[in-house]
CSV table of N, CA and C in Angstrom, one decimal:
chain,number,residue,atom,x,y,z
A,28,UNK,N,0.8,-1.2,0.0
A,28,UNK,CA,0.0,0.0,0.0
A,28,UNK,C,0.9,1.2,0.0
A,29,UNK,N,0.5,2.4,-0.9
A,29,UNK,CA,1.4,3.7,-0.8
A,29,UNK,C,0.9,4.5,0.3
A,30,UNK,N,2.0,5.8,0.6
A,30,UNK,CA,1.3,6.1,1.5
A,30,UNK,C,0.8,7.0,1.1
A,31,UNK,N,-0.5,7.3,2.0
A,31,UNK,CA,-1.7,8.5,1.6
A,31,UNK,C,-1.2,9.7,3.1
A,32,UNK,N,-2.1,10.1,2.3
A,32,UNK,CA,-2.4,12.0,2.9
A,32,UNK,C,-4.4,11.7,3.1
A,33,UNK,N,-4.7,12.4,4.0
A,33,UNK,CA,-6.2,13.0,3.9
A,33,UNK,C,-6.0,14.3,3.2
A,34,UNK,N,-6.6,14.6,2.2
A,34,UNK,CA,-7.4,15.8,1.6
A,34,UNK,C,-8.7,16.2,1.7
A,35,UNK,N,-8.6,17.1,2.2
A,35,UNK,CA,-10.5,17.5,2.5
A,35,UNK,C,-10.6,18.3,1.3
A,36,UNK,N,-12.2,18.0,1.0
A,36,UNK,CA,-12.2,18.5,-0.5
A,36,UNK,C,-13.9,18.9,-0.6
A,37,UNK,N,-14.0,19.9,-0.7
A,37,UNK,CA,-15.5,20.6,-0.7
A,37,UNK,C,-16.1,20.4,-2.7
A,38,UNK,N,-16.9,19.6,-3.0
A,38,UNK,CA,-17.4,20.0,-4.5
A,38,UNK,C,-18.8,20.5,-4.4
A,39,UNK,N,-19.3,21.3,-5.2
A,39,UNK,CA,-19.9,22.3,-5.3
A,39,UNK,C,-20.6,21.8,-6.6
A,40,UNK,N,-21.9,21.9,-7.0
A,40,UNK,CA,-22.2,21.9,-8.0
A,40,UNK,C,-22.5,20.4,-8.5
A,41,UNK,N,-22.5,19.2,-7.9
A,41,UNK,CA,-22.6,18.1,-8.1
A,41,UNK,C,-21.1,17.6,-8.7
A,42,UNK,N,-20.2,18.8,-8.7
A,42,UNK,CA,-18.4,17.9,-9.1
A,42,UNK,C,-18.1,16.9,-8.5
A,43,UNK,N,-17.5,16.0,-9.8
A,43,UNK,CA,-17.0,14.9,-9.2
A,43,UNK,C,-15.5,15.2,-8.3
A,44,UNK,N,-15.3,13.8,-7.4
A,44,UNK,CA,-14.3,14.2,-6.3
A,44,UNK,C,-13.0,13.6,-7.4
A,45,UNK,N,-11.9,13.8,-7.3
A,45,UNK,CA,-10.9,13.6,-8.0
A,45,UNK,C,-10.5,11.8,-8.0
A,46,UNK,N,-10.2,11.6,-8.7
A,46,UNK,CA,-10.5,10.3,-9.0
A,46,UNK,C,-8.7,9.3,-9.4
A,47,UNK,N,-8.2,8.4,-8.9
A,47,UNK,CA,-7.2,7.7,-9.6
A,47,UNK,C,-7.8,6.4,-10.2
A,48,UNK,N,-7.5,6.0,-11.6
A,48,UNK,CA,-8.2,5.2,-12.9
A,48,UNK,C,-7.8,3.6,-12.3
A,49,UNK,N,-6.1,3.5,-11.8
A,49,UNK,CA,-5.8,2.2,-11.6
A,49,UNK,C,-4.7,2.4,-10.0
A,50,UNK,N,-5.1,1.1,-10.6
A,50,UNK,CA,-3.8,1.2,-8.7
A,50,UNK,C,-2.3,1.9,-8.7
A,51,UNK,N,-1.6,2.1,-9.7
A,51,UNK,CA,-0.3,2.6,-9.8
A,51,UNK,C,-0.3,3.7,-10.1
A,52,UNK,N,-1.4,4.6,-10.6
A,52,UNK,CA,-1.5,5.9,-11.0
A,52,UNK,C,-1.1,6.7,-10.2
A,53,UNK,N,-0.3,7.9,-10.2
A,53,UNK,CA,0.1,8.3,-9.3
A,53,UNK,C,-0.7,10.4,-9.1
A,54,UNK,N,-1.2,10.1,-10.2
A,54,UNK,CA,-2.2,11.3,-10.7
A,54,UNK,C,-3.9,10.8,-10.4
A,55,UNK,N,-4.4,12.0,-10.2
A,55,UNK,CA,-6.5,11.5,-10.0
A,55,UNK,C,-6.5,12.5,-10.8
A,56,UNK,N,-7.6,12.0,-11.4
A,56,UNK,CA,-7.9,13.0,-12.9
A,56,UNK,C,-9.4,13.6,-12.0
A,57,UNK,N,-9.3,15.0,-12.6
A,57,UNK,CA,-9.9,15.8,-12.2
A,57,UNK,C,-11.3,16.1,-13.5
A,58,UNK,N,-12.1,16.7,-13.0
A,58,UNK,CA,-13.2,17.4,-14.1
A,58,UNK,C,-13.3,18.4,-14.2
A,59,UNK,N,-14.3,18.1,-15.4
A,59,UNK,CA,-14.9,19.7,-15.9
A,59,UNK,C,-16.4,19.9,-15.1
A,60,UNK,N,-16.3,21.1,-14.2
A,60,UNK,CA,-17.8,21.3,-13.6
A,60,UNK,C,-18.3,22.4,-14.5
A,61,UNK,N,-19.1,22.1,-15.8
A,61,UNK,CA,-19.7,23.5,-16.2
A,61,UNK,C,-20.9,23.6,-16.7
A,62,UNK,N,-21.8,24.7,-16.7
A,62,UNK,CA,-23.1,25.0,-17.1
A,62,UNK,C,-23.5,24.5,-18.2
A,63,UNK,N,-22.3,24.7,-19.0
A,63,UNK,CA,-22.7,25.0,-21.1
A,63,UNK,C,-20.8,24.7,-21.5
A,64,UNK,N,-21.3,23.8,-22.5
A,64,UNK,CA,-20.0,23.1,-23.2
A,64,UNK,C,-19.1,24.7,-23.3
A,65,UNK,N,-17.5,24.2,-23.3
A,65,UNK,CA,-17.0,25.7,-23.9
A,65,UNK,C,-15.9,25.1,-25.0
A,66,UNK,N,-16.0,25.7,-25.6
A,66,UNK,CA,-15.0,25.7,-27.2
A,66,UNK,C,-13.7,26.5,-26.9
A,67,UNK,N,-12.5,25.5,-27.2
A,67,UNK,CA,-11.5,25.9,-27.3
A,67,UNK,C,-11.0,26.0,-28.8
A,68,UNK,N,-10.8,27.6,-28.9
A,68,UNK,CA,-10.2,27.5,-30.8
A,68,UNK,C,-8.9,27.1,-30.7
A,69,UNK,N,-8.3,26.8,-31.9
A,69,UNK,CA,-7.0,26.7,-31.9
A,69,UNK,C,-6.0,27.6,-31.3
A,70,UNK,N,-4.4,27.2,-30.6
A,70,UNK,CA,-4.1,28.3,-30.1
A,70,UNK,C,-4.8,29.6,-29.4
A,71,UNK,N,-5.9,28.7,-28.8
A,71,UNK,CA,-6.6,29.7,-28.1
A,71,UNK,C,-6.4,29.2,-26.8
A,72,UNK,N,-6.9,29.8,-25.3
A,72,UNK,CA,-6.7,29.0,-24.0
A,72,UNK,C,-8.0,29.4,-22.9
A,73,UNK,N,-8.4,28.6,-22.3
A,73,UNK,CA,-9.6,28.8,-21.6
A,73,UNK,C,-9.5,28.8,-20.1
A,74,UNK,N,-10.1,28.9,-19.3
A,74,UNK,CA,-10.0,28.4,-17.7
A,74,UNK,C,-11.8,27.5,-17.4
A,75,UNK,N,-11.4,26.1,-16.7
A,75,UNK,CA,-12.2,25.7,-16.6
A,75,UNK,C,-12.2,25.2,-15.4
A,76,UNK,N,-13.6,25.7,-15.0
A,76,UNK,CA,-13.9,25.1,-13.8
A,76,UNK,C,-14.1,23.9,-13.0
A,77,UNK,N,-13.6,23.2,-12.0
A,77,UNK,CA,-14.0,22.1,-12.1
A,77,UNK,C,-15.0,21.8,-10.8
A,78,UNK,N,-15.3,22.9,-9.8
A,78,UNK,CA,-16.3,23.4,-8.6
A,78,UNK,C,-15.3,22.4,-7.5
A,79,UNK,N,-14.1,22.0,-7.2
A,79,UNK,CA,-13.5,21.4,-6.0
A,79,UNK,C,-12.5,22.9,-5.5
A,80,UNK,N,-12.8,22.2,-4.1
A,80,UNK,CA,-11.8,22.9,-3.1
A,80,UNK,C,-11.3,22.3,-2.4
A,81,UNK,N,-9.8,22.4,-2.1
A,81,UNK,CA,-9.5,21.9,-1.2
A,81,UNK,C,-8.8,22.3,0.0
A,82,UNK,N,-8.1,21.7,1.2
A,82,UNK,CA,-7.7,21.9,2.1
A,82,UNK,C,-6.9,21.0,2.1
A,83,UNK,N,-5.8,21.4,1.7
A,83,UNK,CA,-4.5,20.6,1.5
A,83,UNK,C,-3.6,20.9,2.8
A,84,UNK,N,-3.0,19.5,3.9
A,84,UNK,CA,-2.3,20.1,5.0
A,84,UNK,C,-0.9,20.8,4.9
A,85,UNK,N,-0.8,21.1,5.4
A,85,UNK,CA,0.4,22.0,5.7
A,85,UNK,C,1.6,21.2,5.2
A,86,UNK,N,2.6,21.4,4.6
A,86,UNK,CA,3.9,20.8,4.1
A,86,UNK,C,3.7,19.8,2.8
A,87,UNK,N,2.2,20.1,2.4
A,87,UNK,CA,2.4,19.9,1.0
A,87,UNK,C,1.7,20.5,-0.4
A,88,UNK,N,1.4,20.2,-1.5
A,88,UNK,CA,0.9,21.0,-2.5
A,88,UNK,C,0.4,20.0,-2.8
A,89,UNK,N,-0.5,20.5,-4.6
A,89,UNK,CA,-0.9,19.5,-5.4
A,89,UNK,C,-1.0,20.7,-6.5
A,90,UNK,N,-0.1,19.5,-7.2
A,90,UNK,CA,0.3,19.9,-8.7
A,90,UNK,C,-1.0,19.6,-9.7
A,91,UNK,N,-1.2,20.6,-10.7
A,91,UNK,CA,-2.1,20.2,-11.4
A,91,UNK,C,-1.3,19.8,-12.7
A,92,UNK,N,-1.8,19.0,-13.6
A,92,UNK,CA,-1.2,18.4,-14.4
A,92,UNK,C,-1.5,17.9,-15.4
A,93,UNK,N,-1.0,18.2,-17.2
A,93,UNK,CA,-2.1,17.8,-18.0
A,93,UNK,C,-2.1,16.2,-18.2
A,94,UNK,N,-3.0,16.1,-19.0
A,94,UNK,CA,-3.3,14.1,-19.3
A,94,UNK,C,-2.9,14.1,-20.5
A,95,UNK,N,-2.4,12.9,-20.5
A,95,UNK,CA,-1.4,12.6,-21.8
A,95,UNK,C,-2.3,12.2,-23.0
A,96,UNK,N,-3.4,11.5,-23.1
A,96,UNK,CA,-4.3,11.4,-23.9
A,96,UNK,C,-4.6,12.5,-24.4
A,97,UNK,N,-5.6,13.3,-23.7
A,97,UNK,CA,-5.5,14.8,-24.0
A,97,UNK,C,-4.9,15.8,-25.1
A,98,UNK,N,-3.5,15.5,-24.7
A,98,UNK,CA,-2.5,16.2,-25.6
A,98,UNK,C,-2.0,15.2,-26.7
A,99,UNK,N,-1.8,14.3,-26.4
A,99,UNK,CA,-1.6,13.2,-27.7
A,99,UNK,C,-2.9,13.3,-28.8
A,100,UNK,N,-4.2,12.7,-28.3
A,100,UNK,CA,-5.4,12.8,-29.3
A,100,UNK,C,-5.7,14.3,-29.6
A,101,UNK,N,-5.7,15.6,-28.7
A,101,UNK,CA,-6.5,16.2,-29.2
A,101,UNK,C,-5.1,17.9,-29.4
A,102,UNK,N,-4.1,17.9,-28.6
A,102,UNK,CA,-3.7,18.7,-28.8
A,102,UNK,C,-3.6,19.6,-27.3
A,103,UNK,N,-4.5,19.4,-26.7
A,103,UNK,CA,-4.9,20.0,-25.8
A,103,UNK,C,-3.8,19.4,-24.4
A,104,UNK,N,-3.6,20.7,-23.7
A,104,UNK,CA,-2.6,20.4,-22.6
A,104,UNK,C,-3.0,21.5,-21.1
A,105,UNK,N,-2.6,21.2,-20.6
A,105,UNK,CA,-2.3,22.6,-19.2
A,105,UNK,C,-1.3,23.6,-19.5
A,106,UNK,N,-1.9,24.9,-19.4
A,106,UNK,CA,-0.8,25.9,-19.8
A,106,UNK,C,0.1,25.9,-19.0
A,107,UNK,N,0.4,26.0,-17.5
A,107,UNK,CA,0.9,26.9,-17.0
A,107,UNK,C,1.4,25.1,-15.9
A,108,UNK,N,2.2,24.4,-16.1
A,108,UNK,CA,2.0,22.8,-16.3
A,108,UNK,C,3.6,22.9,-15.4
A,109,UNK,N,3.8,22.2,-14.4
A,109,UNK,CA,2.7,21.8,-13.7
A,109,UNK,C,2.3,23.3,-12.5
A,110,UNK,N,0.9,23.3,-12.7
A,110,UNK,CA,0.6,24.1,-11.8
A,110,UNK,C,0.6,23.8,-10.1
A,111,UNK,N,0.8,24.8,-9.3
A,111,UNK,CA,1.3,24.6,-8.1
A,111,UNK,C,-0.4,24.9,-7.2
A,112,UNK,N,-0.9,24.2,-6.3
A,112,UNK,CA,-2.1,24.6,-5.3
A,112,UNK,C,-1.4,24.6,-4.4
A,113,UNK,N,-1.1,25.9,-3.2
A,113,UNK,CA,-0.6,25.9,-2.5
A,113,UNK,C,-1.8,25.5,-0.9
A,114,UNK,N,-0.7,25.0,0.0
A,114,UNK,CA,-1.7,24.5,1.4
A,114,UNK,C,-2.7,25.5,2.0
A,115,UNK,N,-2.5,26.4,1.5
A,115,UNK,CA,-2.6,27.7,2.3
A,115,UNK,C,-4.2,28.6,1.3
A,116,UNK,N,-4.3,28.0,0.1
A,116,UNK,CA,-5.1,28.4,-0.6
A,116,UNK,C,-6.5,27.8,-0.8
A,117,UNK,N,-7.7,28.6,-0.5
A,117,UNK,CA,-8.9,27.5,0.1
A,117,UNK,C,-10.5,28.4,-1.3
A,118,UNK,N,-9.7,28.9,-2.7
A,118,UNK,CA,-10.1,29.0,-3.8
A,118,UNK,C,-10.5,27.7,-4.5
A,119,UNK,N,-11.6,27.9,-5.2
A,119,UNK,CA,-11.8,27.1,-6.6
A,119,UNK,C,-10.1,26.6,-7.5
A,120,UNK,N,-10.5,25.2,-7.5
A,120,UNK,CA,-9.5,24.5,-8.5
A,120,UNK,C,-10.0,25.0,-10.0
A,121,UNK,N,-9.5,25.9,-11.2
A,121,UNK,CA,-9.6,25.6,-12.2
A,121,UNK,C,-8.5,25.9,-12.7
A,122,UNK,N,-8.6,25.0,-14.2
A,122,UNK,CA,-7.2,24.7,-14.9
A,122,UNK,C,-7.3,25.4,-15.9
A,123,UNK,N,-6.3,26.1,-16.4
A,123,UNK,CA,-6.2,26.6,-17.8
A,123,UNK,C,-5.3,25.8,-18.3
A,124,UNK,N,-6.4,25.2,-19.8
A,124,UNK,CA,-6.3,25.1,-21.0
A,124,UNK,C,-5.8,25.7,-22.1
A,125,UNK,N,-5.2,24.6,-22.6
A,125,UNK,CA,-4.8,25.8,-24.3
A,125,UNK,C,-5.0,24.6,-25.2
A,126,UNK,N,-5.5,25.0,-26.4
A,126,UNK,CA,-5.4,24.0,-27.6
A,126,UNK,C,-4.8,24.5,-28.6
A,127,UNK,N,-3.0,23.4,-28.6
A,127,UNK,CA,-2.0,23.5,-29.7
A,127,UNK,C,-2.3,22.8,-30.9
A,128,UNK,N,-3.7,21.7,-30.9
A,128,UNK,CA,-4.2,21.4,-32.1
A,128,UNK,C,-4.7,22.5,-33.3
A,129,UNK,N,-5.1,21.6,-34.3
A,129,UNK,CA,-5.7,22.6,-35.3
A,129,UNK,C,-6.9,22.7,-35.6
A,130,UNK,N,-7.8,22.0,-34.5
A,130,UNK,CA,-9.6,22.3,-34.6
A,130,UNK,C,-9.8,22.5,-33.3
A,131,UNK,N,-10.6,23.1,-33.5
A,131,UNK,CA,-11.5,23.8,-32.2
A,131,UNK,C,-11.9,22.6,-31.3
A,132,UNK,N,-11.9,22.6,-30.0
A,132,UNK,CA,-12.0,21.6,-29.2
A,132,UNK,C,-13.3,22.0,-28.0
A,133,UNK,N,-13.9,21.3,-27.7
A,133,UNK,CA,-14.7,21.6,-27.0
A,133,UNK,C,-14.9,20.6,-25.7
A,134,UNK,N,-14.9,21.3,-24.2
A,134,UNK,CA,-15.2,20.7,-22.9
A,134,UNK,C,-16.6,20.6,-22.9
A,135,UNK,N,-17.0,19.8,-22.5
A,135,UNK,CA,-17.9,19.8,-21.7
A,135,UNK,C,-18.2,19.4,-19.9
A,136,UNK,N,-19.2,19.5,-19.3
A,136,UNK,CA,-19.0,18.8,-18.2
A,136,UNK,C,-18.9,17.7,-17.9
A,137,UNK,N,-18.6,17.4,-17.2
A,137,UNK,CA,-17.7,15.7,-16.9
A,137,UNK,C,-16.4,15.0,-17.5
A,138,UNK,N,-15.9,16.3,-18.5
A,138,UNK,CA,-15.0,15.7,-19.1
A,138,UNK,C,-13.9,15.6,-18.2
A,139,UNK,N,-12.6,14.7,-18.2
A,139,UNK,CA,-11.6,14.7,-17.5
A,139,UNK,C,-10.7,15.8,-18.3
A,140,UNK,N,-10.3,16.5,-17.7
A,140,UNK,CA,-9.1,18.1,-18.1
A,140,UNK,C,-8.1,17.8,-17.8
A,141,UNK,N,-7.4,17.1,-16.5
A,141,UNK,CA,-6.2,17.7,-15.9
A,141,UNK,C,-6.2,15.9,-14.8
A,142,UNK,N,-5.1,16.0,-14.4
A,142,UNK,CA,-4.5,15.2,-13.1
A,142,UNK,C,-4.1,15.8,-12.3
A,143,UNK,N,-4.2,15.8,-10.8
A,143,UNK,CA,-3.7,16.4,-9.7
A,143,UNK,C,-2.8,15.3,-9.0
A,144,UNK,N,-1.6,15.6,-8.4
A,144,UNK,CA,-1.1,15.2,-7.5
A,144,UNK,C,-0.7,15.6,-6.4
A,145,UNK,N,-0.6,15.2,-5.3
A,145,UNK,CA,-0.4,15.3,-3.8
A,145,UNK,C,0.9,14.8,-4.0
A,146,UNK,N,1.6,16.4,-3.5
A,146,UNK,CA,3.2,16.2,-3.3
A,146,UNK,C,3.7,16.7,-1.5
A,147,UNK,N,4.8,15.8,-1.5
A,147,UNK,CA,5.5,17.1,0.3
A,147,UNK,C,6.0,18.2,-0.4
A,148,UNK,N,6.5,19.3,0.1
A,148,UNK,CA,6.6,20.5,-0.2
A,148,UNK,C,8.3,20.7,0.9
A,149,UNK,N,9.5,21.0,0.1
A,149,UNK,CA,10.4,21.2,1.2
A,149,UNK,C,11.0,22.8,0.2
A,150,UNK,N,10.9,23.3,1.9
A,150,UNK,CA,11.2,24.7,1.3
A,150,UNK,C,12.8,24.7,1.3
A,151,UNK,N,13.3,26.0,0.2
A,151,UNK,CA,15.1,26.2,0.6
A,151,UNK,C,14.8,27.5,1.5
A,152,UNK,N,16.3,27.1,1.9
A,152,UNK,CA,16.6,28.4,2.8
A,152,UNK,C,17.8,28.9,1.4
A,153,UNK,N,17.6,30.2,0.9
A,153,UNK,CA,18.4,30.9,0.3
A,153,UNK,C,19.3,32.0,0.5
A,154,UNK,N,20.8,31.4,0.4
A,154,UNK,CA,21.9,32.1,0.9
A,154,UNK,C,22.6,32.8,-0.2
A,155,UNK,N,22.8,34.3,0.7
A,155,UNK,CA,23.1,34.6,-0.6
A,155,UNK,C,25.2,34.8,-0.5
A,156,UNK,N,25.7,34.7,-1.7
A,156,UNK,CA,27.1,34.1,-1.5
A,156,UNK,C,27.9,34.9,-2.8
A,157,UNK,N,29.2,35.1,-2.8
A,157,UNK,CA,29.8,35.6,-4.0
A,157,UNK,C,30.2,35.0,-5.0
A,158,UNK,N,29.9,33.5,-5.2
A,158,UNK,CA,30.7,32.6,-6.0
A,158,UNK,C,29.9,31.2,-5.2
A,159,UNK,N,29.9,30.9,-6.6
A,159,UNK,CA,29.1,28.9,-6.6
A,159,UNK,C,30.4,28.4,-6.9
A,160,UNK,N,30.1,27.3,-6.7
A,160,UNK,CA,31.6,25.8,-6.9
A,160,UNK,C,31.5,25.8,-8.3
A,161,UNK,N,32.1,25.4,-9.1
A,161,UNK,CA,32.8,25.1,-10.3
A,161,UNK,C,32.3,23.5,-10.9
A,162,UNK,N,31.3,23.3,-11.4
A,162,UNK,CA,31.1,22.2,-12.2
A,162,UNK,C,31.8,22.0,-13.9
A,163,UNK,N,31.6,20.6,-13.9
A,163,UNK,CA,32.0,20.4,-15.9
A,163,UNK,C,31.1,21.0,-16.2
A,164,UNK,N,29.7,21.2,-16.3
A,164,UNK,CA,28.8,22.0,-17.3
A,164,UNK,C,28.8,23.6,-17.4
A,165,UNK,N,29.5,23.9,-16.2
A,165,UNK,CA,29.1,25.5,-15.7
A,165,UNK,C,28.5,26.1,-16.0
A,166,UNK,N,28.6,27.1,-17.1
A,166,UNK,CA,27.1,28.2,-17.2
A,166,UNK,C,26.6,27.3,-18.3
A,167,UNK,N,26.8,26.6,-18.8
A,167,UNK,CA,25.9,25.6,-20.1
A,167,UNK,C,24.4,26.0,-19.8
A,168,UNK,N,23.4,26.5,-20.9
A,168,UNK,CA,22.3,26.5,-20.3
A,168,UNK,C,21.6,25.2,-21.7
A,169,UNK,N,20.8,26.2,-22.1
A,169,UNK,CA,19.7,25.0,-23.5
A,169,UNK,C,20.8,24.7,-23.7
A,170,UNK,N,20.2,23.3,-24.3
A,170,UNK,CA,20.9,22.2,-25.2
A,170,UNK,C,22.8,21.8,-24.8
A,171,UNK,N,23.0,23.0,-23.9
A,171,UNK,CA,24.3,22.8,-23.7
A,171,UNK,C,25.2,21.0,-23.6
A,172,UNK,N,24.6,20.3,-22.9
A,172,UNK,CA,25.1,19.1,-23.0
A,172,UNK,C,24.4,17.8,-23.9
A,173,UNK,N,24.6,18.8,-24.8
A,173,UNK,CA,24.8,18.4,-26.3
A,173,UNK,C,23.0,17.2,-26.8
A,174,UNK,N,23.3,16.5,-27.9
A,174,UNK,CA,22.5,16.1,-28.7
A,174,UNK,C,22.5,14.8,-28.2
A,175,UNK,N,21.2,13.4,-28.5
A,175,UNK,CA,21.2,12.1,-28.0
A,175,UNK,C,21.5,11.9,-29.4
A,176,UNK,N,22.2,10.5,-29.6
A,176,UNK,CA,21.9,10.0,-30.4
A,176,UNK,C,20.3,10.0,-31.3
A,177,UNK,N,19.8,9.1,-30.1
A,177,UNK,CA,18.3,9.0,-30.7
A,177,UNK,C,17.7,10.4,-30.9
A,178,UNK,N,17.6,11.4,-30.8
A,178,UNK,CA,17.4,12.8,-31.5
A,178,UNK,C,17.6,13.0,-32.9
A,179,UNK,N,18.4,12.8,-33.5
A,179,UNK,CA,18.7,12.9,-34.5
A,179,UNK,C,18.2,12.0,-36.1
């Protein structure tokens, strides 16, 4: 058995509670809570509601996160990925969407949008210093350590 957390979680509106599909899943896929289907154009992005709240304890978050189906079949992803719910925040869960496909995509309610996970949370203590240690990569930023074979 993994181990769990309690999440208290208020839904509103008849939303469903967040859900894991299989035993190893390490994401619960979340919904869409909405009145009236919404259309996502292409390269367009939306926020959708999904009516949960939670009360996440103290020393951890939950990441929202897109579903891989999602963005494989339709194009569609989480913008702002992975998004952070802090413990401390007792607002409406909604996700912004974007669709990098090339047809208009459309939510409706009940659709699955997003995965959440329940993470621990360790904060840094930041020092501030005149000089970092010397690595082989050093200031290397993009692509700096180079190309895979399989890339090419």
């Amino acid at each position: 058995m993994q181990d769990q957390i309690e999440v208290r979680v208020v839904s509103e509106n008849g939303a469903s509670l967040p859900e894991y599909k299989t035993a190893g899943a390490a994401g619960a896929d979340v919904r869409a809570s909405l009145d009236s289907p919404v259309e996502i154009g292409p390269c367009k992005r939306a926020v959708i509601p999904t009516g949960l709240f939670f009360e996440i304890p103290e020393g951890y978050e939950i990441q929202v996160r897109p579903r891989s189906g999602l963005a494989f079949k339709n194009g569609v992803t989480v913008l702002n990925t992975p998004g952070t719910i802090d413990s401390d925040y007792r607002g409406e869960l909604k996700v912004v969407l974007i669709n990098l496909g090339e047809e208009p995509f459309t939510v409706s309610h009940g659709d699955r949008i997003a995965q959440i996970v329940v993470s621990p949370v360790t904060r840094g203590v930041f020092i501030p210093c005149e000089s970092l240690s010397e690595t082989e990569r050093g200031e290397g930023g993009f692509g700096s350590t180079g190309v895979s074979d399989n890339a090419r």
